[in-house]
Short mmCIF file of C-alpha atoms in Angstrom, two decimals:
data_model
loop_
_atom_site.label_atom_id
_atom_site.label_comp_id
_atom_site.label_asym_id
_atom_site.label_seq_id
_atom_site.Cartn_x
_atom_site.Cartn_y
_atom_site.Cartn_z
CA UNK A 2 86.45 105.43 109.82
CA UNK A 3 84.12 104.70 112.67
CA UNK A 4 80.65 104.92 111.78
CA UNK A 5 78.90 106.75 115.32
CA UNK A 6 75.29 107.50 115.37
CA UNK A 7 73.62 105.20 113.27
CA UNK A 8 70.78 102.94 114.90
CA UNK A 9 70.53 99.83 112.49
CA UNK A 10 72.15 98.63 109.27
CA UNK A 11 70.35 100.66 106.91
CA UNK A 12 71.40 103.96 108.48
CA UNK A 13 74.68 102.74 109.06
CA UNK A 14 75.21 101.96 105.07
CA UNK A 15 74.12 105.49 104.51
CA UNK A 16 76.66 107.05 106.54
CA UNK A 17 79.30 104.96 104.56
CA UNK A 18 77.87 105.92 101.43
CA UNK A 19 77.87 109.85 102.56
CA UNK A 20 81.22 109.78 103.98
CA UNK A 21 82.60 108.80 100.83
CA UNK A 22 80.87 110.79 98.80
CA UNK A 23 81.85 113.79 101.13
CA UNK A 24 85.51 112.94 101.36
CA UNK A 25 86.12 111.26 98.44
CA UNK A 26 83.51 113.06 95.25
CA UNK A 27 83.23 111.26 92.02
CA UNK A 28 84.53 107.79 93.29
CA UNK A 29 82.50 104.97 93.11
CA UNK A 30 81.90 101.71 95.23
CA UNK A 31 83.43 98.63 93.41
CA UNK A 32 83.23 95.85 96.26
CA UNK A 33 82.48 95.16 99.90
CA UNK A 34 83.88 92.73 102.50
CA UNK A 35 82.81 91.87 105.94
CA UNK A 36 86.28 91.75 108.34
CA UNK A 37 86.42 90.95 112.04
CA UNK A 38 89.49 92.00 113.78
CA UNK A 39 90.09 92.57 117.45
CA UNK A 40 86.24 92.10 118.65
CA UNK A 41 85.26 94.89 116.14
CA UNK A 42 83.51 94.45 112.92
CA UNK A 43 84.37 96.33 109.89
CA UNK A 44 83.09 97.00 106.25
CA UNK A 45 86.18 97.11 103.91
CA UNK A 46 84.81 99.21 100.75
CA UNK A 47 87.21 99.06 97.58
CA UNK A 48 86.13 102.45 95.71
CA UNK A 49 87.27 103.31 92.18
CA UNK A 50 88.68 106.95 91.92
CA UNK A 51 88.07 109.18 88.88
CA UNK A 52 91.24 107.99 87.19
CA UNK A 53 90.86 105.06 87.52
CA UNK A 54 92.78 104.09 90.50
CA UNK A 55 91.25 101.41 93.19
CA UNK A 56 91.50 102.35 97.25
CA UNK A 57 89.80 100.52 100.07
CA UNK A 58 88.48 102.03 102.93
CA UNK A 59 87.66 100.51 106.10
CA UNK A 60 84.70 101.57 108.42
CA UNK A 61 84.09 100.31 111.96
CA UNK A 62 80.54 99.21 111.66
CA UNK A 63 80.65 97.52 114.98
CA UNK A 64 77.77 100.07 116.61
CA UNK A 65 75.24 99.03 114.43
CA UNK A 66 76.39 95.61 112.94
CA UNK A 67 73.36 92.82 113.04
CA UNK A 68 70.71 95.69 114.14
CA UNK A 69 67.78 95.78 112.07
#
């Protein structure tokens, strides 16, 4: 998922969690890591579904990474 319109890291984090709450209701965040891929910055966020399964969602954060 590409995060667009976030002006800084705080807004970007809110956008990631908002996307997850709208598209994966009931899932809870379990861990997160930063990945560089093809000159892009990605957040890999693992979530636990309501039935206990783990899944990762990759967010492209290049547009706001490092901006305060």
